[in-house]
Amino acid sequence: DRRAVGKALKDACLNSGFFYVTGHGVSPELRTSIFKSTQDFFSLSIDEKEKINLTKSRCNRGYEPLKGQTLEPGQPPDLKEGFYIGQEIAEDDGRVKVGKFNHGPNQWPGAIPGFQPVMAEYYLGMLELGRLMMRGLALSLDLNESHFEGFCVDELATLRLLHYPPQPANPAPGEKGCGAHTDFGTITLLLQDDCGGLQLWIEEVGWVHAEPQPDT
C-alpha cells in the first residue's frame, strides 16, 4: 500500500507537480483556528501590522504589505499581503549571532493574544506532515522510505499566511493576486479556504483550476 502511494506521488509530480493530501492528521479544529487567527491578523489596522513589518526582522519574519512582492517578472506587484513565521530561535543562539540565513526570533502581533500558540501548534504539525511526505517522496523515487531523514532535522521551514483582498474592477494589465511562479525549497504544503482562485500549469493543457477540496 505504501509503495502504491509512492507511485501515485510520482505520477502527480511528473504530471503537474501538484496533488491533494487527505488523511493528513491535521484536525478540523486546528484548521478552523488557523483561518480565524489569520483573519484576525489581516483585519488589524495597517498601523498595527506595520509595527511588525518584516523589514524590522533580520530573518525575514513578520508582515509583508500589499504589493510587497512581484512573483511574475515583468508584471505588476502581487495583490496580496502576507505574514512570515519560522522556527522560534532566540537572539542569543549561536546561529543567530553569526547571522545564519533565516534564523532568529519571530515577530508577533501584540493585539491578538491567542495568535502565537495557534501558529506554533500548526507550524509543528506542518513540520511533521512535511517529514511524512518526504517518506512518500522517497518511495516515489524507488528509494528506501527513510532516505531523506537526514535532511528532516532542524529544517529551514517557513509558515506563510496570505490574504488576497477583493481585486479592483479595472485591474492594470497583467495584475493579479499572485503572479505565475514555481516555488523554491523542497515541498510546499498549502491549506486552501473555500474561495478558490488557485491555478496550476500543465504543459499539454495550460492553466487548470485547483478547486478547493474538503479536508485536504
C-alpha atoms as an extended CHARMM CRD file, in Angstrom:
* protein
*
       216  EXT
         1         1  ASP       CA              0.0000000000        0.0000000000        0.0000000000  PROA      1               0.0000000000
         2         2  ARG       CA              2.8180000000        2.4280000000        0.8450000000  PROA      2               0.0000000000
         3         3  ARG       CA              4.5320000000        1.6660000000       -2.4800000000  PROA      3               0.0000000000
         4         4  ALA       CA              1.2390000000        2.3840000000       -4.2390000000  PROA      4               0.0000000000
         5         5  VAL       CA              1.0840000000        5.7960000000       -2.5460000000  PROA      5               0.0000000000
         6         6  GLY       CA              4.6640000000        6.3980000000       -3.6790000000  PROA      6               0.0000000000
         7         7  LYS       CA              3.6940000000        5.5930000000       -7.2690000000  PROA      7               0.0000000000
         8         8  ALA       CA              0.7020000000        7.9530000000       -7.0650000000  PROA      8               0.0000000000
         9         9  LEU       CA              3.0020000000       10.7160000000       -5.8060000000  PROA      9               0.0000000000
        10        10  LYS       CA              5.4320000000       10.0610000000       -8.6500000000  PROA      10              0.0000000000
        11        11  ASP       CA              2.6730000000       10.2680000000      -11.2620000000  PROA      11              0.0000000000
        12        12  ALA       CA              1.3540000000       13.5190000000       -9.7650000000  PROA      12              0.0000000000
        13        13  CYS       CA              4.7860000000       15.1450000000       -9.5450000000  PROA      13              0.0000000000
        14        14  LEU       CA              5.7060000000       14.2220000000      -13.1120000000  PROA      14              0.0000000000
        15        15  ASN       CA              2.3360000000       15.3550000000      -14.4830000000  PROA      15              0.0000000000
        16        16  SER       CA              1.6670000000       18.6310000000      -12.6660000000  PROA      16              0.0000000000
        17        17  GLY       CA              3.8310000000       18.9800000000       -9.5660000000  PROA      17              0.0000000000
        18        18  PHE       CA              0.6410000000       19.2630000000       -7.5330000000  PROA      18              0.0000000000
        19        19  PHE       CA             -1.5350000000       16.8670000000       -5.5410000000  PROA      19              0.0000000000
        20        20  TYR       CA             -4.2110000000       16.8730000000       -2.8380000000  PROA      20              0.0000000000
        21        21  VAL       CA             -3.3510000000       15.2470000000        0.5070000000  PROA      21              0.0000000000
        22        22  THR       CA             -6.0600000000       13.5510000000        2.5850000000  PROA      22              0.0000000000
        23        23  GLY       CA             -5.6330000000       11.6590000000        5.8430000000  PROA      23              0.0000000000
        24        24  HSD       CA             -3.0070000000       14.2130000000        6.9010000000  PROA      24              0.0000000000
        25        25  GLY       CA             -3.9310000000       14.2110000000       10.6030000000  PROA      25              0.0000000000
        26        26  VAL       CA             -4.4000000000       17.9860000000       10.8990000000  PROA      26              0.0000000000
        27        27  SER       CA             -7.6060000000       18.3380000000       12.9020000000  PROA      27              0.0000000000
        28        28  PRO       CA            -10.5950000000       20.3550000000       11.6420000000  PROA      28              0.0000000000
        29        29  GLU       CA            -10.4560000000       22.3290000000       14.9120000000  PROA      29              0.0000000000
        30        30  LEU       CA             -6.8600000000       23.4270000000       14.2830000000  PROA      30              0.0000000000
        31        31  ARG       CA             -7.6070000000       24.3450000000       10.6790000000  PROA      31              0.0000000000
        32        32  THR       CA            -10.5630000000       26.4400000000       11.8250000000  PROA      32              0.0000000000
        33        33  SER       CA             -8.3620000000       28.1710000000       14.4250000000  PROA      33              0.0000000000
        34        34  ILE       CA             -5.6880000000       28.8750000000       11.8240000000  PROA      34              0.0000000000
        35        35  PHE       CA             -8.1300000000       30.6280000000        9.4950000000  PROA      35              0.0000000000
        36        36  LYS       CA             -9.7360000000       32.5480000000       12.3680000000  PROA      36              0.0000000000
        37        37  SER       CA             -6.3620000000       33.7880000000       13.6870000000  PROA      37              0.0000000000
        38        38  THR       CA             -5.2120000000       34.6430000000       10.1710000000  PROA      38              0.0000000000
        39        39  GLN       CA             -8.3660000000       36.6850000000        9.5210000000  PROA      39              0.0000000000
        40        40  ASP       CA             -7.9570000000       38.4160000000       12.8860000000  PROA      40              0.0000000000
        41        41  PHE       CA             -4.4310000000       39.4540000000       11.9400000000  PROA      41              0.0000000000
        42        42  PHE       CA             -5.1930000000       40.7900000000        8.4710000000  PROA      42              0.0000000000
        43        43  SER       CA             -8.2130000000       42.6660000000        9.8960000000  PROA      43              0.0000000000
        44        44  LEU       CA             -5.8930000000       44.7690000000       12.0750000000  PROA      44              0.0000000000
        45        45  SER       CA             -5.2170000000       48.3620000000       11.0860000000  PROA      45              0.0000000000
        46        46  ILE       CA             -2.2980000000       48.9610000000        8.7500000000  PROA      46              0.0000000000
        47        47  ASP       CA             -0.5280000000       50.8560000000       11.5480000000  PROA      47              0.0000000000
        48        48  GLU       CA             -0.7980000000       47.8230000000       13.8390000000  PROA      48              0.0000000000
        49        49  LYS       CA              0.5010000000       45.4580000000       11.1550000000  PROA      49              0.0000000000
        50        50  GLU       CA              3.3540000000       47.7740000000       10.2250000000  PROA      50              0.0000000000
        51        51  LYS       CA              4.6700000000       47.5290000000       13.7990000000  PROA      51              0.0000000000
        52        52  ILE       CA              5.9620000000       44.0660000000       12.8630000000  PROA      52              0.0000000000
        53        53  ASN       CA              6.9090000000       44.6860000000        9.2260000000  PROA      53              0.0000000000
        54        54  LEU       CA              9.3970000000       42.0470000000        8.0750000000  PROA      54              0.0000000000
        55        55  THR       CA             11.9130000000       44.8070000000        7.2780000000  PROA      55              0.0000000000
        56        56  LYS       CA             12.3580000000       45.0580000000       11.0650000000  PROA      56              0.0000000000
        57        57  SER       CA             13.4920000000       41.4320000000       11.2110000000  PROA      57              0.0000000000
        58        58  ARG       CA             16.9560000000       40.1430000000       10.3130000000  PROA      58              0.0000000000
        59        59  CYS       CA             15.4840000000       36.7320000000        9.4480000000  PROA      59              0.0000000000
        60        60  ASN       CA             12.5250000000       37.6100000000        7.2220000000  PROA      60              0.0000000000
        61        61  ARG       CA              9.7720000000       37.2410000000        9.8510000000  PROA      61              0.0000000000
        62        62  GLY       CA              6.6780000000       39.3660000000       10.1270000000  PROA      62              0.0000000000
        63        63  TYR       CA              4.2700000000       41.3370000000        7.9630000000  PROA      63              0.0000000000
        64        64  GLU       CA              4.6260000000       41.8390000000        4.2020000000  PROA      64              0.0000000000
        65        65  PRO       CA              2.3740000000       44.6620000000        2.9400000000  PROA      65              0.0000000000
        66        66  LEU       CA              0.0640000000       44.5760000000       -0.0640000000  PROA      66              0.0000000000
        67        67  LYS       CA              2.0520000000       44.6510000000       -3.3310000000  PROA      67              0.0000000000
        68        68  GLY       CA              5.2240000000       43.8320000000       -1.3970000000  PROA      68              0.0000000000
        69        69  GLN       CA              6.1940000000       41.0160000000       -3.7590000000  PROA      69              0.0000000000
        70        70  THR       CA              6.2840000000       40.5010000000       -7.5300000000  PROA      70              0.0000000000
        71        71  LEU       CA              6.4720000000       36.7920000000       -8.3500000000  PROA      71              0.0000000000
        72        72  GLU       CA              5.9920000000       37.0890000000      -12.1130000000  PROA      72              0.0000000000
        73        73  PRO       CA              8.7960000000       39.0930000000      -13.7810000000  PROA      73              0.0000000000
        74        74  GLY       CA              7.6070000000       41.9960000000      -15.9090000000  PROA      74              0.0000000000
        75        75  GLN       CA              4.1420000000       42.0790000000      -14.3110000000  PROA      75              0.0000000000
        76        76  PRO       CA              2.6000000000       44.4270000000      -11.7090000000  PROA      76              0.0000000000
        77        77  PRO       CA              3.1550000000       43.6260000000       -7.9960000000  PROA      77              0.0000000000
        78        78  ASP       CA              1.0190000000       40.8670000000       -6.4940000000  PROA      78              0.0000000000
        79        79  LEU       CA             -2.2890000000       41.9330000000       -4.9240000000  PROA      79              0.0000000000
        80        80  LYS       CA             -1.7410000000       40.0940000000       -1.6600000000  PROA      80              0.0000000000
        81        81  GLU       CA             -0.3870000000       40.6940000000        1.8330000000  PROA      81              0.0000000000
        82        82  GLY       CA              1.4230000000       38.1260000000        3.9300000000  PROA      82              0.0000000000
        83        83  PHE       CA              2.8940000000       37.1710000000        7.2770000000  PROA      83              0.0000000000
        84        84  TYR       CA              6.0370000000       35.0370000000        7.7410000000  PROA      84              0.0000000000
        85        85  ILE       CA              6.6690000000       32.6840000000       10.6750000000  PROA      85              0.0000000000
        86        86  GLY       CA              9.6030000000       30.3390000000       11.2130000000  PROA      86              0.0000000000
        87        87  GLN       CA             11.2840000000       28.2930000000       13.8980000000  PROA      87              0.0000000000
        88        88  GLU       CA             11.4950000000       30.3110000000       17.1210000000  PROA      88              0.0000000000
        89        89  ILE       CA             15.2230000000       30.8660000000       17.7380000000  PROA      89              0.0000000000
        90        90  ALA       CA             16.4110000000       33.2730000000       20.4410000000  PROA      90              0.0000000000
        91        91  GLU       CA             18.7200000000       36.2200000000       19.7400000000  PROA      91              0.0000000000
        92        92  ASP       CA             21.4670000000       34.7030000000       21.9330000000  PROA      92              0.0000000000
        93        93  ASP       CA             21.5650000000       31.4690000000       19.9000000000  PROA      93              0.0000000000
        94        94  GLY       CA             24.9430000000       30.9830000000       18.2210000000  PROA      94              0.0000000000
        95        95  ARG       CA             23.3540000000       30.5590000000       14.7820000000  PROA      95              0.0000000000
        96        96  VAL       CA             21.5890000000       33.8940000000       15.1360000000  PROA      96              0.0000000000
        97        97  LYS       CA             24.7200000000       35.6460000000       16.3870000000  PROA      97              0.0000000000
        98        98  VAL       CA             26.6780000000       34.6460000000       13.2850000000  PROA      98              0.0000000000
        99        99  GLY       CA             23.8060000000       35.7360000000       11.0280000000  PROA      99              0.0000000000
       100       100  LYS       CA             22.8180000000       32.3190000000        9.6850000000  PROA      100             0.0000000000
       101       101  PHE       CA             20.1990000000       32.7250000000        6.9540000000  PROA      101             0.0000000000
       102       102  ASN       CA             16.5660000000       32.7680000000        8.1100000000  PROA      102             0.0000000000
       103       103  HSD       CA             17.4620000000       32.0210000000       11.7440000000  PROA      103             0.0000000000
       104       104  GLY       CA             16.0830000000       34.1680000000       14.5770000000  PROA      104             0.0000000000
       105       105  PRO       CA             13.0310000000       35.1150000000       16.6160000000  PROA      105             0.0000000000
       106       106  ASN       CA              9.5710000000       35.6320000000       15.1910000000  PROA      106             0.0000000000
       107       107  GLN       CA              7.6330000000       38.8790000000       15.4130000000  PROA      107             0.0000000000
       108       108  TRP       CA              4.1530000000       38.5120000000       16.9290000000  PROA      108             0.0000000000
       109       109  PRO       CA              1.1070000000       40.8470000000       16.9020000000  PROA      109             0.0000000000
       110       110  GLY       CA              0.5700000000       42.0280000000       20.4690000000  PROA      110             0.0000000000
       111       111  ALA       CA             -3.0560000000       42.8990000000       19.6900000000  PROA      111             0.0000000000
       112       112  ILE       CA             -4.0370000000       39.2150000000       19.2570000000  PROA      112             0.0000000000
       113       113  PRO       CA             -3.0530000000       37.2820000000       22.4340000000  PROA      113             0.0000000000
       114       114  GLY       CA             -4.0410000000       33.8120000000       21.1320000000  PROA      114             0.0000000000
       115       115  PHE       CA             -2.2650000000       34.1930000000       17.7940000000  PROA      115             0.0000000000
       116       116  GLN       CA              1.1650000000       32.8320000000       18.7400000000  PROA      116             0.0000000000
       117       117  PRO       CA              0.1310000000       29.4860000000       20.3360000000  PROA      117             0.0000000000
       118       118  VAL       CA             -2.1590000000       28.6150000000       17.4180000000  PROA      118             0.0000000000
       119       119  MET       CA              0.5480000000       29.3490000000       14.8610000000  PROA      119             0.0000000000
       120       120  ALA       CA              3.1850000000       27.4560000000       16.8660000000  PROA      120             0.0000000000
       121       121  GLU       CA              0.9540000000       24.3620000000       17.0450000000  PROA      121             0.0000000000
       122       122  TYR       CA              0.2310000000       24.4970000000       13.3130000000  PROA      122             0.0000000000
       123       123  TYR       CA              3.9010000000       25.0720000000       12.4520000000  PROA      123             0.0000000000
       124       124  LEU       CA              4.9380000000       21.9150000000       14.3360000000  PROA      124             0.0000000000
       125       125  GLY       CA              2.0980000000       19.9610000000       12.7360000000  PROA      125             0.0000000000
       126       126  MET       CA              3.2240000000       21.0290000000        9.2790000000  PROA      126             0.0000000000
       127       127  LEU       CA              6.8050000000       20.0010000000       10.0590000000  PROA      127             0.0000000000
       128       128  GLU       CA              5.5780000000       16.5200000000       10.9650000000  PROA      128             0.0000000000
       129       129  LEU       CA              3.4240000000       16.3240000000        7.8390000000  PROA      129             0.0000000000
       130       130  GLY       CA              6.3340000000       17.5070000000        5.7140000000  PROA      130             0.0000000000
       131       131  ARG       CA              8.5330000000       14.7460000000        7.1360000000  PROA      131             0.0000000000
       132       132  LEU       CA              5.8340000000       12.1880000000        6.3510000000  PROA      132             0.0000000000
       133       133  MET       CA              5.5490000000       13.4850000000        2.7830000000  PROA      133             0.0000000000
       134       134  MET       CA              9.3130000000       13.1970000000        2.3630000000  PROA      134             0.0000000000
       135       135  ARG       CA              8.9880000000        9.4930000000        3.2080000000  PROA      135             0.0000000000
       136       136  GLY       CA              6.3790000000        9.1850000000        0.4800000000  PROA      136             0.0000000000
       137       137  LEU       CA              8.5450000000       11.0740000000       -1.9990000000  PROA      137             0.0000000000
       138       138  ALA       CA             11.4400000000        8.7200000000       -1.2260000000  PROA      138             0.0000000000
       139       139  LEU       CA              9.1810000000        5.7850000000       -2.1250000000  PROA      139             0.0000000000
       140       140  SER       CA              8.1550000000        7.6300000000       -5.3060000000  PROA      140             0.0000000000
       141       141  LEU       CA             11.8250000000        7.5340000000       -6.3660000000  PROA      141             0.0000000000
       142       142  ASP       CA             12.1680000000        3.8250000000       -5.5210000000  PROA      142             0.0000000000
       143       143  LEU       CA             14.3790000000        4.7000000000       -2.5630000000  PROA      143             0.0000000000
       144       144  ASN       CA             14.2600000000        3.4500000000        0.9960000000  PROA      144             0.0000000000
       145       145  GLU       CA             11.4390000000        5.2100000000        2.8480000000  PROA      145             0.0000000000
       146       146  SER       CA             13.9120000000        6.7320000000        5.3200000000  PROA      146             0.0000000000
       147       147  HSD       CA             16.2870000000        8.0180000000        2.6250000000  PROA      147             0.0000000000
       148       148  PHE       CA             15.6440000000       11.7300000000        3.3390000000  PROA      148             0.0000000000
       149       149  GLU       CA             15.5140000000       11.5300000000        7.1430000000  PROA      149             0.0000000000
       150       150  GLY       CA             18.9310000000       13.1570000000        7.4870000000  PROA      150             0.0000000000
       151       151  PHE       CA             17.5570000000       16.2690000000        5.7810000000  PROA      151             0.0000000000
       152       152  CYS       CA             14.4800000000       16.4030000000        8.0460000000  PROA      152             0.0000000000
       153       153  VAL       CA             16.2570000000       17.7170000000       11.1450000000  PROA      153             0.0000000000
       154       154  ASP       CA             16.1180000000       21.4350000000       12.0530000000  PROA      154             0.0000000000
       155       155  GLU       CA             14.5560000000       22.1190000000        8.6730000000  PROA      155             0.0000000000
       156       156  LEU       CA             14.5860000000       25.6120000000        7.2250000000  PROA      156             0.0000000000
       157       157  ALA       CA             10.8000000000       25.8030000000        7.0310000000  PROA      157             0.0000000000
       158       158  THR       CA              8.5330000000       28.8500000000        6.7640000000  PROA      158             0.0000000000
       159       159  LEU       CA              4.8500000000       29.1790000000        7.5990000000  PROA      159             0.0000000000
       160       160  ARG       CA              3.3600000000       31.9000000000        5.4390000000  PROA      160             0.0000000000
       161       161  LEU       CA             -0.1010000000       33.3610000000        5.8970000000  PROA      161             0.0000000000
       162       162  LEU       CA             -1.5880000000       35.0190000000        2.8060000000  PROA      162             0.0000000000
       163       163  HSD       CA             -4.5370000000       37.3340000000        2.3050000000  PROA      163             0.0000000000
       164       164  TYR       CA             -5.8890000000       38.1650000000       -1.1650000000  PROA      164             0.0000000000
       165       165  PRO       CA             -8.2210000000       41.1940000000       -0.8680000000  PROA      165             0.0000000000
       166       166  PRO       CA            -11.0180000000       41.6890000000       -3.4160000000  PROA      166             0.0000000000
       167       167  GLN       CA             -9.4630000000       42.7640000000       -6.6920000000  PROA      167             0.0000000000
       168       168  PRO       CA            -10.2810000000       46.0550000000       -8.4490000000  PROA      168             0.0000000000
       169       169  ALA       CA            -12.9530000000       46.0340000000      -11.1590000000  PROA      169             0.0000000000
       170       170  ASN       CA            -10.4820000000       47.5170000000      -13.6310000000  PROA      170             0.0000000000
       171       171  PRO       CA             -7.0760000000       45.9380000000      -12.8930000000  PROA      171             0.0000000000
       172       172  ALA       CA             -3.9020000000       47.0370000000      -14.6010000000  PROA      172             0.0000000000
       173       173  PRO       CA             -2.7500000000       44.7990000000      -17.4870000000  PROA      173             0.0000000000
       174       174  GLY       CA             -1.3060000000       41.6080000000      -16.0310000000  PROA      174             0.0000000000
       175       175  GLU       CA             -2.3520000000       42.5000000000      -12.4710000000  PROA      175             0.0000000000
       176       176  LYS       CA             -3.4190000000       39.5330000000      -10.3510000000  PROA      176             0.0000000000
       177       177  GLY       CA             -3.4220000000       38.2280000000       -6.7900000000  PROA      177             0.0000000000
       178       178  CYS       CA             -0.2810000000       36.1920000000       -7.3050000000  PROA      178             0.0000000000
       179       179  GLY       CA              1.8450000000       36.0340000000      -10.4500000000  PROA      179             0.0000000000
       180       180  ALA       CA              2.8540000000       32.8190000000      -12.1740000000  PROA      180             0.0000000000
       181       181  HSD       CA              5.8190000000       31.1880000000      -10.4240000000  PROA      181             0.0000000000
       182       182  THR       CA              7.4960000000       27.9790000000       -9.3420000000  PROA      182             0.0000000000
       183       183  ASP       CA              8.1090000000       27.5200000000       -5.6230000000  PROA      183             0.0000000000
       184       184  PHE       CA             11.5870000000       27.2430000000       -4.1540000000  PROA      184             0.0000000000
       185       185  GLY       CA             12.5080000000       24.7280000000       -1.4940000000  PROA      185             0.0000000000
       186       186  THR       CA             11.6590000000       21.0440000000       -1.3980000000  PROA      186             0.0000000000
       187       187  ILE       CA              7.9060000000       20.9170000000       -0.8140000000  PROA      187             0.0000000000
       188       188  THR       CA              5.0440000000       23.3560000000       -0.2530000000  PROA      188             0.0000000000
       189       189  LEU       CA              2.0130000000       22.3760000000        1.8280000000  PROA      189             0.0000000000
       190       190  LEU       CA             -0.9460000000       24.6260000000        1.0370000000  PROA      190             0.0000000000
       191       191  LEU       CA             -4.1450000000       24.9560000000        3.0760000000  PROA      191             0.0000000000
       192       192  GLN       CA             -6.8500000000       26.4910000000        0.8720000000  PROA      192             0.0000000000
       193       193  ASP       CA            -10.0320000000       28.1040000000        2.1000000000  PROA      193             0.0000000000
       194       194  ASP       CA            -13.1930000000       27.7660000000        0.0150000000  PROA      194             0.0000000000
       195       195  CYS       CA            -12.6670000000       30.8950000000       -2.0980000000  PROA      195             0.0000000000
       196       196  GLY       CA            -10.7350000000       29.2000000000       -4.9100000000  PROA      196             0.0000000000
       197       197  GLY       CA             -8.5880000000       31.0080000000       -7.4620000000  PROA      197             0.0000000000
       198       198  LEU       CA             -5.5070000000       28.7750000000       -7.3760000000  PROA      198             0.0000000000
       199       199  GLN       CA             -4.3360000000       27.5270000000      -10.7650000000  PROA      199             0.0000000000
       200       200  LEU       CA             -1.5800000000       25.1860000000      -11.9100000000  PROA      200             0.0000000000
       201       201  TRP       CA              0.1390000000       24.8670000000      -15.2600000000  PROA      201             0.0000000000
       202       202  ILE       CA              0.0210000000       21.5550000000      -17.1160000000  PROA      202             0.0000000000
       203       203  GLU       CA              2.1830000000       21.6570000000      -20.2230000000  PROA      203             0.0000000000
       204       204  GLU       CA             -0.2020000000       19.8860000000      -22.6110000000  PROA      204             0.0000000000
       205       205  VAL       CA             -3.3330000000       21.5990000000      -21.2750000000  PROA      205             0.0000000000
       206       206  GLY       CA             -2.4750000000       25.0780000000      -19.9830000000  PROA      206             0.0000000000
       207       207  TRP       CA             -3.8700000000       26.6800000000      -16.8320000000  PROA      207             0.0000000000
       208       208  VAL       CA             -6.1190000000       24.3900000000      -14.7570000000  PROA      208             0.0000000000
       209       209  HSD       CA             -8.1640000000       25.4040000000      -11.7040000000  PROA      209             0.0000000000
       210       210  ALA       CA             -7.0880000000       23.6380000000       -8.4940000000  PROA      210             0.0000000000
       211       211  GLU       CA            -10.5040000000       23.7330000000       -6.8720000000  PROA      211             0.0000000000
       212       212  PRO       CA            -10.6080000000       23.5910000000       -3.0470000000  PROA      212             0.0000000000
       213       213  GLN       CA            -11.3490000000       20.0610000000       -1.8290000000  PROA      213             0.0000000000
       214       214  PRO       CA            -12.8120000000       19.4060000000        1.6420000000  PROA      214             0.0000000000
       215       215  ASP       CA            -10.3310000000       18.2330000000        4.2960000000  PROA      215             0.0000000000
       216       216  THR       CA             -7.2580000000       18.4690000000        2.0390000000  PROA      216             0.0000000000
